[in-house]
Coordinates of C-alpha atoms in Angstrom, one line a residue:
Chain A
X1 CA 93.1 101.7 88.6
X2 CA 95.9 103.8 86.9
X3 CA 98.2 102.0 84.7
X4 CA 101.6 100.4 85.2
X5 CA 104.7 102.4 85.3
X6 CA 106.3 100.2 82.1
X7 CA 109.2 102.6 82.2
X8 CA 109.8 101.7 85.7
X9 CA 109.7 98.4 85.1
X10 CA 112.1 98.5 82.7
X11 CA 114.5 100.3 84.5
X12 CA 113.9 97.7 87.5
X13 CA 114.6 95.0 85.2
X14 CA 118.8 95.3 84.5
X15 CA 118.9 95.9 88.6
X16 CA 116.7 92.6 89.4
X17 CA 118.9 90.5 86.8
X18 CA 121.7 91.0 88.5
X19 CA 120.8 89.6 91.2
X20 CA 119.5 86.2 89.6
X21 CA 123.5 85.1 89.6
X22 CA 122.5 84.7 93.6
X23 CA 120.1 83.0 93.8
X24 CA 120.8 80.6 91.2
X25 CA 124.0 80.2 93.5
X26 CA 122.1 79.3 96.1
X27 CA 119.6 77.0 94.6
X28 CA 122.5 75.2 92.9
X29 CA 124.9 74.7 96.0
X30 CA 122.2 74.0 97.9
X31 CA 120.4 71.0 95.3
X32 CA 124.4 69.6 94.7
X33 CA 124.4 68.9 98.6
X34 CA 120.8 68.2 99.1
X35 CA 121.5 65.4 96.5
X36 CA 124.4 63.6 98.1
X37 CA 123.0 63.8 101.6
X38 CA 119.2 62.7 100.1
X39 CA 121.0 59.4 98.2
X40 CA 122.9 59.2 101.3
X41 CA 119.9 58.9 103.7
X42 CA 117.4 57.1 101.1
X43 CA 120.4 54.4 100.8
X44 CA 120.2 54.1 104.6
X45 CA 116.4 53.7 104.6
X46 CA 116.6 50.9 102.2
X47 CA 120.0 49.3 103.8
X48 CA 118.5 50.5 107.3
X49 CA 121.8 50.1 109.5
X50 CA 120.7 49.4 113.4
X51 CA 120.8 52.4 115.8
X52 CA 121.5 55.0 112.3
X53 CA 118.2 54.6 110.6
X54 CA 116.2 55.5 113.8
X55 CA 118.8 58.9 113.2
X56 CA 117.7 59.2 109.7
X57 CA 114.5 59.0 110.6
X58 CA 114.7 61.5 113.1
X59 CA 116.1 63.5 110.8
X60 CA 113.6 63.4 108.0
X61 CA 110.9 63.5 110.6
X62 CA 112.2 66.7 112.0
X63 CA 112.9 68.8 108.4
X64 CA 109.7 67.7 106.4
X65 CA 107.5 68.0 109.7
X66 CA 108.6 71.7 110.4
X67 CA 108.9 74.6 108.1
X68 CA 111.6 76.3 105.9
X69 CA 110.9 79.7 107.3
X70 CA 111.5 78.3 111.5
X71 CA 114.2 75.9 110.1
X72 CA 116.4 79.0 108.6
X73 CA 115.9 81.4 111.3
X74 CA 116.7 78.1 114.0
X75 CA 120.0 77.9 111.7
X76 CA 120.7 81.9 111.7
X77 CA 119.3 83.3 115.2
X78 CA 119.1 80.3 116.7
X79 CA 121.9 78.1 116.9
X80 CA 124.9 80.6 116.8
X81 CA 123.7 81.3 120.7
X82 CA 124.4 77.5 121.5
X83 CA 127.2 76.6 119.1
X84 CA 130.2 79.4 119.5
X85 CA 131.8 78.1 116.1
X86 CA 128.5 79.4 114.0
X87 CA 128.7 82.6 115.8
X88 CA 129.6 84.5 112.5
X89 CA 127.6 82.7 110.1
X90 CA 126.3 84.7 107.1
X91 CA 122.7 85.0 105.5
X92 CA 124.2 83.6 102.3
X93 CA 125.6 80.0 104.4
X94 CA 122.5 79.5 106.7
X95 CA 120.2 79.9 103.6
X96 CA 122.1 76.7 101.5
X97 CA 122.3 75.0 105.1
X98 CA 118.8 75.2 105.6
X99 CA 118.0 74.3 101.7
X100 CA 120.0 71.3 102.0
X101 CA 118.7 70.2 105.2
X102 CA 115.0 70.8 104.2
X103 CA 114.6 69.7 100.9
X104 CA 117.2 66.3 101.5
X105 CA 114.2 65.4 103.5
X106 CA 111.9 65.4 101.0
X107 CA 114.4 64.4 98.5
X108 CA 115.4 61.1 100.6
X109 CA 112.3 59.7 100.5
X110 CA 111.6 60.0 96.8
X111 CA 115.2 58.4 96.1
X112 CA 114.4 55.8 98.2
X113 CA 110.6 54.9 96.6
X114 CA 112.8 54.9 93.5
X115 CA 115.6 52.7 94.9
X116 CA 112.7 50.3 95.7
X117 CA 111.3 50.5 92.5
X118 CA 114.6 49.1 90.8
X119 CA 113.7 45.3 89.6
X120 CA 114.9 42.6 92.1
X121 CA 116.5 41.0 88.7
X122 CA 119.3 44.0 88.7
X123 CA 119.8 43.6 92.3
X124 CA 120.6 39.9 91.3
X125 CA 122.7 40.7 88.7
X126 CA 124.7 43.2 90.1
X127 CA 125.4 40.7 93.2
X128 CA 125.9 37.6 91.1
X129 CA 128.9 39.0 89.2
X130 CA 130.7 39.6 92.7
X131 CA 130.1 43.4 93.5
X132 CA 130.3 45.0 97.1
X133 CA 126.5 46.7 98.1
X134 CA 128.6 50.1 97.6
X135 CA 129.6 49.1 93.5
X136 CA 125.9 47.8 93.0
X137 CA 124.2 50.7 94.3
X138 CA 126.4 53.5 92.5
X139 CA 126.6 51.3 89.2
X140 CA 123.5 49.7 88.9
X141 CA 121.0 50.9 91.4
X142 CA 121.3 54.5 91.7
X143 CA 121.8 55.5 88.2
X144 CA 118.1 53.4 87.5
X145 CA 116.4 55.1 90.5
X146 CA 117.5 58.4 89.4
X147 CA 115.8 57.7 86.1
X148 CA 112.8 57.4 88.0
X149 CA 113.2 60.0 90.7
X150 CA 114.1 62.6 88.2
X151 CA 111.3 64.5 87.4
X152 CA 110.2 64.7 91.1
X153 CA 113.7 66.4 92.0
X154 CA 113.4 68.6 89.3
X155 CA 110.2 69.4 90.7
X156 CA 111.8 69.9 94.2
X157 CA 114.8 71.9 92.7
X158 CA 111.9 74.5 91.0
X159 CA 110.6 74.6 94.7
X160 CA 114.3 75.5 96.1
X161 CA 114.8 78.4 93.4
X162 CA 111.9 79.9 94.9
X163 CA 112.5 79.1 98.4
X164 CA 115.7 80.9 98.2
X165 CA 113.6 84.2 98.4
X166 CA 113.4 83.5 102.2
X167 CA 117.2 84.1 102.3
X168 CA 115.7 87.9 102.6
X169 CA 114.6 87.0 106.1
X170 CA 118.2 86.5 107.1
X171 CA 118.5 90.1 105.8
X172 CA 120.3 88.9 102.6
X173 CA 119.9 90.7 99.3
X174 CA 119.0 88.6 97.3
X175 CA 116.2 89.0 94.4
X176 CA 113.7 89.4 97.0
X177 CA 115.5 91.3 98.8
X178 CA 116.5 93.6 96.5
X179 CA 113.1 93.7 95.3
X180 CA 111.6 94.6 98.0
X181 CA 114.0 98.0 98.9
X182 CA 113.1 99.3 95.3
X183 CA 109.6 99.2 96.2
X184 CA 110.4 100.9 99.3
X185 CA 112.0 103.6 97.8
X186 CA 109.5 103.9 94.5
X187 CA 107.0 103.2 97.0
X188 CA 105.6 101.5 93.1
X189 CA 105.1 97.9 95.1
X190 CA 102.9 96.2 92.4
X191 CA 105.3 97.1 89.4
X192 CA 108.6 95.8 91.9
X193 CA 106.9 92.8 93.3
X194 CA 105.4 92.0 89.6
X195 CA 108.8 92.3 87.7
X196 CA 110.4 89.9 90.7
X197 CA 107.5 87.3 90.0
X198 CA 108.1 87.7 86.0
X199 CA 111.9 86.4 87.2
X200 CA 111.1 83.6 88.9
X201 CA 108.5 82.6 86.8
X202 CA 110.7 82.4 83.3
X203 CA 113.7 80.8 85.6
X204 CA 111.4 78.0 86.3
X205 CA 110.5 78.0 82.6
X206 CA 113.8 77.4 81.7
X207 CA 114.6 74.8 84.3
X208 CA 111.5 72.5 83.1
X209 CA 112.4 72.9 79.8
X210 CA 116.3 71.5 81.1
X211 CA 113.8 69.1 83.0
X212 CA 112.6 67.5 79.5
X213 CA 115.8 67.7 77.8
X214 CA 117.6 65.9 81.2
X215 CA 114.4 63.6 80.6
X216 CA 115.7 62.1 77.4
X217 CA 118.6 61.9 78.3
X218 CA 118.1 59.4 81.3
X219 CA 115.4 57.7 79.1
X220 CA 117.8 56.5 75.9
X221 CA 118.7 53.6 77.7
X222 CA 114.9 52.5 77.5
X223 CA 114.1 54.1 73.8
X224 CA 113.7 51.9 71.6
Chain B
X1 CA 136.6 20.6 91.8
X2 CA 133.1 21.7 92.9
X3 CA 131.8 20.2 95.8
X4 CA 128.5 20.4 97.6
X5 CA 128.0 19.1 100.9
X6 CA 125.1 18.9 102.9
X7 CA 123.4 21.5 101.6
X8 CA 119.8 22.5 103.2
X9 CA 117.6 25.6 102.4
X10 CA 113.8 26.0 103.6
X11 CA 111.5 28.9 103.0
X12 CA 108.7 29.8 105.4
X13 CA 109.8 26.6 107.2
X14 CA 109.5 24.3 104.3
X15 CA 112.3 22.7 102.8
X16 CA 113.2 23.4 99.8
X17 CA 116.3 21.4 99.7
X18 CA 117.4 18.4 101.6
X19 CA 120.8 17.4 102.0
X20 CA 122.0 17.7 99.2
X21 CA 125.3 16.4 97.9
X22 CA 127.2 17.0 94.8
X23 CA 130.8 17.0 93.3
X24 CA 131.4 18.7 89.8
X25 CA 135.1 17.9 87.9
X26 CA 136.5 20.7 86.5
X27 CA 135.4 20.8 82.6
X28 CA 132.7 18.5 83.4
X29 CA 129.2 19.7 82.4
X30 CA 126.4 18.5 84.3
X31 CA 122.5 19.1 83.6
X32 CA 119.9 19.4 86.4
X33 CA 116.4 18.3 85.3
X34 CA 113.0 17.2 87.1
X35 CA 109.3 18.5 88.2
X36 CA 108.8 22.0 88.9
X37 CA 109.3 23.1 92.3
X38 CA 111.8 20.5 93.6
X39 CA 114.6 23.1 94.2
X40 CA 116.5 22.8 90.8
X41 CA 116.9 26.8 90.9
X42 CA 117.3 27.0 94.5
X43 CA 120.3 25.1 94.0
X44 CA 121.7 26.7 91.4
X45 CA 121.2 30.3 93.7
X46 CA 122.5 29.0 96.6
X47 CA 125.9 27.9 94.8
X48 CA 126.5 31.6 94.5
X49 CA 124.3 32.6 97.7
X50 CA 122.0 34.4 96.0
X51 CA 119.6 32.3 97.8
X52 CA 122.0 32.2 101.7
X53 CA 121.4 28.1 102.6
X54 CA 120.6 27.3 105.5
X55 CA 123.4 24.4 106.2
X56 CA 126.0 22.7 104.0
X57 CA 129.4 24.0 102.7
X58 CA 130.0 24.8 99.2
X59 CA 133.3 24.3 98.3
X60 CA 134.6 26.0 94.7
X61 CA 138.7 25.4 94.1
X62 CA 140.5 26.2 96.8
X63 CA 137.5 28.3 98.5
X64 CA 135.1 26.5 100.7
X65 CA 132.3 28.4 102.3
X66 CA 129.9 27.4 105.1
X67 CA 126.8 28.5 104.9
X68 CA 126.1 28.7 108.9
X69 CA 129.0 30.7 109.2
X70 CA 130.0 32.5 105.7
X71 CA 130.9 35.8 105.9
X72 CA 130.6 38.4 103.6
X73 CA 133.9 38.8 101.9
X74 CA 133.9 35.0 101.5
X75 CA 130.5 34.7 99.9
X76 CA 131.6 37.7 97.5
X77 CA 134.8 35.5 96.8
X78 CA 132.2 33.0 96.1
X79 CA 130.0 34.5 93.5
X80 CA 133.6 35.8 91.3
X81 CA 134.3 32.4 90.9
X82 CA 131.0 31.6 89.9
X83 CA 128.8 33.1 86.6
X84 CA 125.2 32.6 86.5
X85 CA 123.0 33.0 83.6
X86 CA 118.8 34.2 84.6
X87 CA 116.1 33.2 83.1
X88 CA 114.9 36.5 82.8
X89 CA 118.6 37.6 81.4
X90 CA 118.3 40.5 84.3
X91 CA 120.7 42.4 81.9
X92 CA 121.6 45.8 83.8
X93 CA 119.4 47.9 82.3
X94 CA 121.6 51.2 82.2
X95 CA 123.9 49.6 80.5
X96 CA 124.7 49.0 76.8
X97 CA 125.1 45.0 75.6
X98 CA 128.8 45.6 75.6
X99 CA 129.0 47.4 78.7
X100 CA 126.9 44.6 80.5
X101 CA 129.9 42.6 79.4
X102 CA 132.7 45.1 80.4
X103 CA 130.8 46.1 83.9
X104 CA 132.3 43.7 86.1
X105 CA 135.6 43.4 84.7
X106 CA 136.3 47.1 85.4
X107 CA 134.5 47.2 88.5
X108 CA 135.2 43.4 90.6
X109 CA 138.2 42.5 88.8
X110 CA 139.8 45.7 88.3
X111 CA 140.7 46.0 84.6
X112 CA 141.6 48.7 82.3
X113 CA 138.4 49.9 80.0
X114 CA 140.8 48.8 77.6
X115 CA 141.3 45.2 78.7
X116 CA 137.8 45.0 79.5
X117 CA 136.4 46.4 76.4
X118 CA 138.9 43.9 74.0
X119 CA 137.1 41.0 76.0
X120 CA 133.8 42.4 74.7
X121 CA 135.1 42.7 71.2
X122 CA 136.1 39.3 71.5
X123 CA 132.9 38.3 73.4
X124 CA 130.6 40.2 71.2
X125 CA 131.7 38.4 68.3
X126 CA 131.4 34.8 70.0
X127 CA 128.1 35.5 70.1
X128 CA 127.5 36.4 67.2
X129 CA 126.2 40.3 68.2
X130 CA 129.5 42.4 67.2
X131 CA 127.3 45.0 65.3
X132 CA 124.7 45.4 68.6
X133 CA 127.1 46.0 71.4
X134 CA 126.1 49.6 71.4
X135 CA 122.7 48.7 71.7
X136 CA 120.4 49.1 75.2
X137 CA 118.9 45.3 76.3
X138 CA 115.5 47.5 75.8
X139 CA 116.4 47.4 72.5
X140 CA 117.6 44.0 72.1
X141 CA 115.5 40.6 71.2
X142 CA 115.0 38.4 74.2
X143 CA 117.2 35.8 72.3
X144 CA 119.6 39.0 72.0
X145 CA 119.5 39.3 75.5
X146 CA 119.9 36.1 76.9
X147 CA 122.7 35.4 74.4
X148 CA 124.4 38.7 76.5
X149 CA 123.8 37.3 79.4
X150 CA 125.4 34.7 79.1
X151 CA 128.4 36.5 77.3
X152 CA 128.3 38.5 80.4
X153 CA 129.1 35.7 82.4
X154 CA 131.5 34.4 80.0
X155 CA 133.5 37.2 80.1
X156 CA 134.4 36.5 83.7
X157 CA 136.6 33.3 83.2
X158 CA 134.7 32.0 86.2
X159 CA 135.2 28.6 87.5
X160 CA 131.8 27.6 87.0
X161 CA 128.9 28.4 85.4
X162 CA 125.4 28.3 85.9
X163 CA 122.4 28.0 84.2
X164 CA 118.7 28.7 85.4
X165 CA 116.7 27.8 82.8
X166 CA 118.2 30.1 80.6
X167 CA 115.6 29.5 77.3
X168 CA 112.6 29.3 79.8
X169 CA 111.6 32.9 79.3
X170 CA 112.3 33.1 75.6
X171 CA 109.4 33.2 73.1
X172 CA 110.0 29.1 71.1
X173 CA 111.8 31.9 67.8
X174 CA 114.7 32.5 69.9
X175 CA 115.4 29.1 72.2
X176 CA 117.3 27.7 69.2
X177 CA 120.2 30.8 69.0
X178 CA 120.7 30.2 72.9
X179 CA 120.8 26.3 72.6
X180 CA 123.2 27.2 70.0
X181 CA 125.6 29.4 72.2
X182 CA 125.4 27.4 74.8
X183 CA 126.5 23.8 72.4
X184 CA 129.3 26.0 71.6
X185 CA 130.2 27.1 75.0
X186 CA 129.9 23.2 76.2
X187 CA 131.9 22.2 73.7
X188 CA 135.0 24.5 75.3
X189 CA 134.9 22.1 78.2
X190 CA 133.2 25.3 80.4
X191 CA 132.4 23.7 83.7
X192 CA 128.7 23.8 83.8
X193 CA 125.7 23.5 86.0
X194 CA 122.4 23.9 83.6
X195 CA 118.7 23.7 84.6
X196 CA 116.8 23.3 81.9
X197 CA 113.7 21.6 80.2
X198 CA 114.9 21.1 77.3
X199 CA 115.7 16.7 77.7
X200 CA 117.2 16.6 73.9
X201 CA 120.1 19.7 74.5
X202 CA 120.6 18.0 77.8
X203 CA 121.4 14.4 76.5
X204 CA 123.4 16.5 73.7
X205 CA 125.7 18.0 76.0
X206 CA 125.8 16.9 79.6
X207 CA 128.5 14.8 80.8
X208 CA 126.1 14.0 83.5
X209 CA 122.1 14.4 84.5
X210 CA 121.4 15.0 88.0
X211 CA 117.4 14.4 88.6
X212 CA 116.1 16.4 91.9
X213 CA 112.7 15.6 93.0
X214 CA 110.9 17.0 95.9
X215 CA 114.4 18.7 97.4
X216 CA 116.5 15.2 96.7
X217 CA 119.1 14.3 94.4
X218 CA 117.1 10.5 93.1
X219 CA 119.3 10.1 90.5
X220 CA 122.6 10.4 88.9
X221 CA 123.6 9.0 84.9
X222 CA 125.1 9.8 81.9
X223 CA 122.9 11.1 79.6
X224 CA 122.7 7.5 77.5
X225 CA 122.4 5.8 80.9
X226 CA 119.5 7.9 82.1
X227 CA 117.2 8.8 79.3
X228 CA 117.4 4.9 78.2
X229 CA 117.3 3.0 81.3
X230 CA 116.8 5.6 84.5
X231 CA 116.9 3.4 87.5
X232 CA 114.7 4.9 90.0
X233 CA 111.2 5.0 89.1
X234 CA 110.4 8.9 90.2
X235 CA 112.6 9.3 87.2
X236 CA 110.8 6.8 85.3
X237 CA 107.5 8.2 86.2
X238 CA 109.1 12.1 84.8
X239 CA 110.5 11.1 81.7
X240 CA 107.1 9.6 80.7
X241 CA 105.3 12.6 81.3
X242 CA 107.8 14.7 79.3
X243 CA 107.6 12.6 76.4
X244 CA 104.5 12.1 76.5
X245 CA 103.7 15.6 76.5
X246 CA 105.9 16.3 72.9

């Protein structure tokens, strides 16, 4: 085995960073509406409306029962064919479509085990001093389920950072991506690939060490 | 005026509460007291729906509410004329002591933060936690917390109050604080509806004692009246067993 090009590496490191900025933009677009549709959705599974929650479940069925990869390309390749309006769609948009579809799935039903989790006594509470469902779930429910759901989102947020990479299916350049035509023209695939991994891996570290610190934070209303 | 009318609640297909009937004057504070599992709680949720009846009107001020047909912006009308105190305090938990108190001011009734938090100062200091408002109910005492909760329902300058068994929870160190709070309160002329076990608070401070048993109103007397001659002999056969027990 000869050894690693180090000074490649190095020199593929500046070019790779630059590139974090979009996928980070992705990841975060795509969590911000992946959260408000998931607490949307779990708050329809607990409320269950007639006729919507057989939608919602439809819905969940259909993005945790088939995978990221055939989702995305459904969204890119797929759809523009049927609907004219998505005819011009970019890599970029179908890739934080496709996040927020996918992982709001997931995301609903760990909101909504949390929402359930949420002592009957605040439920109570919140309705005996007069508030709409609406006030009690955004005052009092939600901001305890998140507590709970927390760490699990995180964990699903670490999973979106990496599944932007698949945005390099849509023929964006993107980390991945860009990853990948360095190789192709250094033909040095182990040292490219490896310095892309090294990325990813010490983005996640730094998101689970936000994950503690965000853990604290939701946790001081139960610290002694 | 408070008035209950008719009022029936089953669960699973047994009754819980039969027909019961009961008018409340404004200042007037009435005690509810008799064997476990007659309904004294079920009452008291029903008043606000917490619990939905099953028939009967419920009839606050001008506001009256039939159960077989209430809707929902009148039971919510309902429940912000009406405070109610838990037995487990059920304190928001996300919430500091003096934002437990503010909460529903700002969001039901629509005040400033600044309105709302001057009613906690002044709240905070009635019961006697001015220095802990900035304290989590995790943090609190259970005493603490009960004495909260029922500064949180203070605060709202509802038309009635009610009680469910607010000290039943608390360990016997901090029934006595609560009693307190609640002589104090009594003593403002709050109109109040307490279940409670506790016979000597409730001879202190009840205009009236209503005696449930089995789903029924049996009896209705002044405190004198009732502890030292009670009429029908259910009650009779109840008060022995609580003294006898003490």
């Amino acid at each position: 085995m000869e050894g690693l090009n180090l000074d490649y590496m190095l020199g593929l490191l500046p070019v790779l960073l630059s590139y974090v900025p979009l996928t980070l933009f992705m990841a975060v677009t795509g969590m911000a509406f992946a959260l408000i549709l998931a607490a949307l959705l779990a708050v329809e599974r607990v409320v269950r409306v007639p006729v919507l929650d057989w939608f919602v479940r439809l819905f969940i069925s259909f993005f945790r029962g088939t995978p990221l990869l055939v989702q995305l390309f459904l969204f890119y390749f797929g759809l523009p064919q049927v609907l004219g309006f998505l005819a011009g769609i970019n890599g970029v948009t179908a890739t934080i479509m496709g996040l927020t579809l996918h992982f709001s799935a997931y995301m609903a039903e760990s909101i909504r085990a949390a929402i359930l989790g949420v002592d009957r006594s605040q439920w109570e509470a919140a309705e005996a001093v007069g508030m709409t469902r609406g006030q009690m779930m955004r005052r009092i429910i939600l901001p305890q389920a998140a507590r709970v759901a927390a760490p699990t989102l995180v964990n699903y947020f670490i999973d979106m950072v990496k599944s932007t990479s698949l945005a390099f299916t849509l023929g964006v350049t993107e980390l991945m991506g860009a990853a990948q035509k360095e190789a192709a023209g250094s033909f040095l695939y182990f040292e490219a690939f490896l310095v892309v991994a090294a990325i990813y891996w010490i983005l996640v570290e730094a998101l689970s060490f936000g994950q503690r610190r965000l853990e604290i934070l939701l946790n001081r209303a139960h610290a002694r | 005026m408070i008035s209950v009318a008719g009022l029936n609640k089953s669960f699973g297909g047994t009754p819980v509460l039969r027909d019961i009937t009961l008018d409340i004057a404004p200042g007037e504070r009435v005690v509810v007291i008799g064997p476990s599992g007659t309904g004294k709680s079920t009452l008291l949720r029903c008043l606000n729906f917490l619990d939905r009846p099953d028939s009967g009107t419920v009839r606050i001020g001008d506001l009256s509410v039939d159960a077989a047909r209430a809707t929902r912006p009148e039971i919510l009308a309902l429940r912000r004329r009406t405070g109610f105190v838990f037995q487990n305090y059920a304190l928001f938990a996300n919430r500091t002591a003096r934002q437990n108190i503010t909460e529903a001011l700002v969001t039901v009734k629509g005040q400033t933060a600044e309105k709302a938090n001057a009613t906690a100062d002044r709240i905070l200091a009635e019961i006697g936690l001015a220095d802990r408002g900035d304290s989590y109910p995790s943090a609190l005492s259970g005493g603490q917390q009960q004495r909260v909760g029922i500064g949180r329902a203070m605060a709202l300058d509802a038309e009635l109050l009610l009680f469910d068994e607010p000290t039943s929870a608390l360990d016997p160190e901090w029934v006595g604080e609560v009693l307190d709070l609640m002589r104090k309160l009594a003593e403002t002329r709050q109109t109040m509806l307490v279940v409670t076990h506790e016979m000597q608070f409730a001879r202190e401070i009840a205009d009236r004692i209503v005696f449930m048993d089995e789903g029924r109103v049996v009896e209705e007397a002044p405190p004198d009246r009732f502890f030292d001659a009670p009429e029908d002999p259910r009650t009779r056969a109840f008060l022995r067993r609580v003294t006898d027990t003490r």
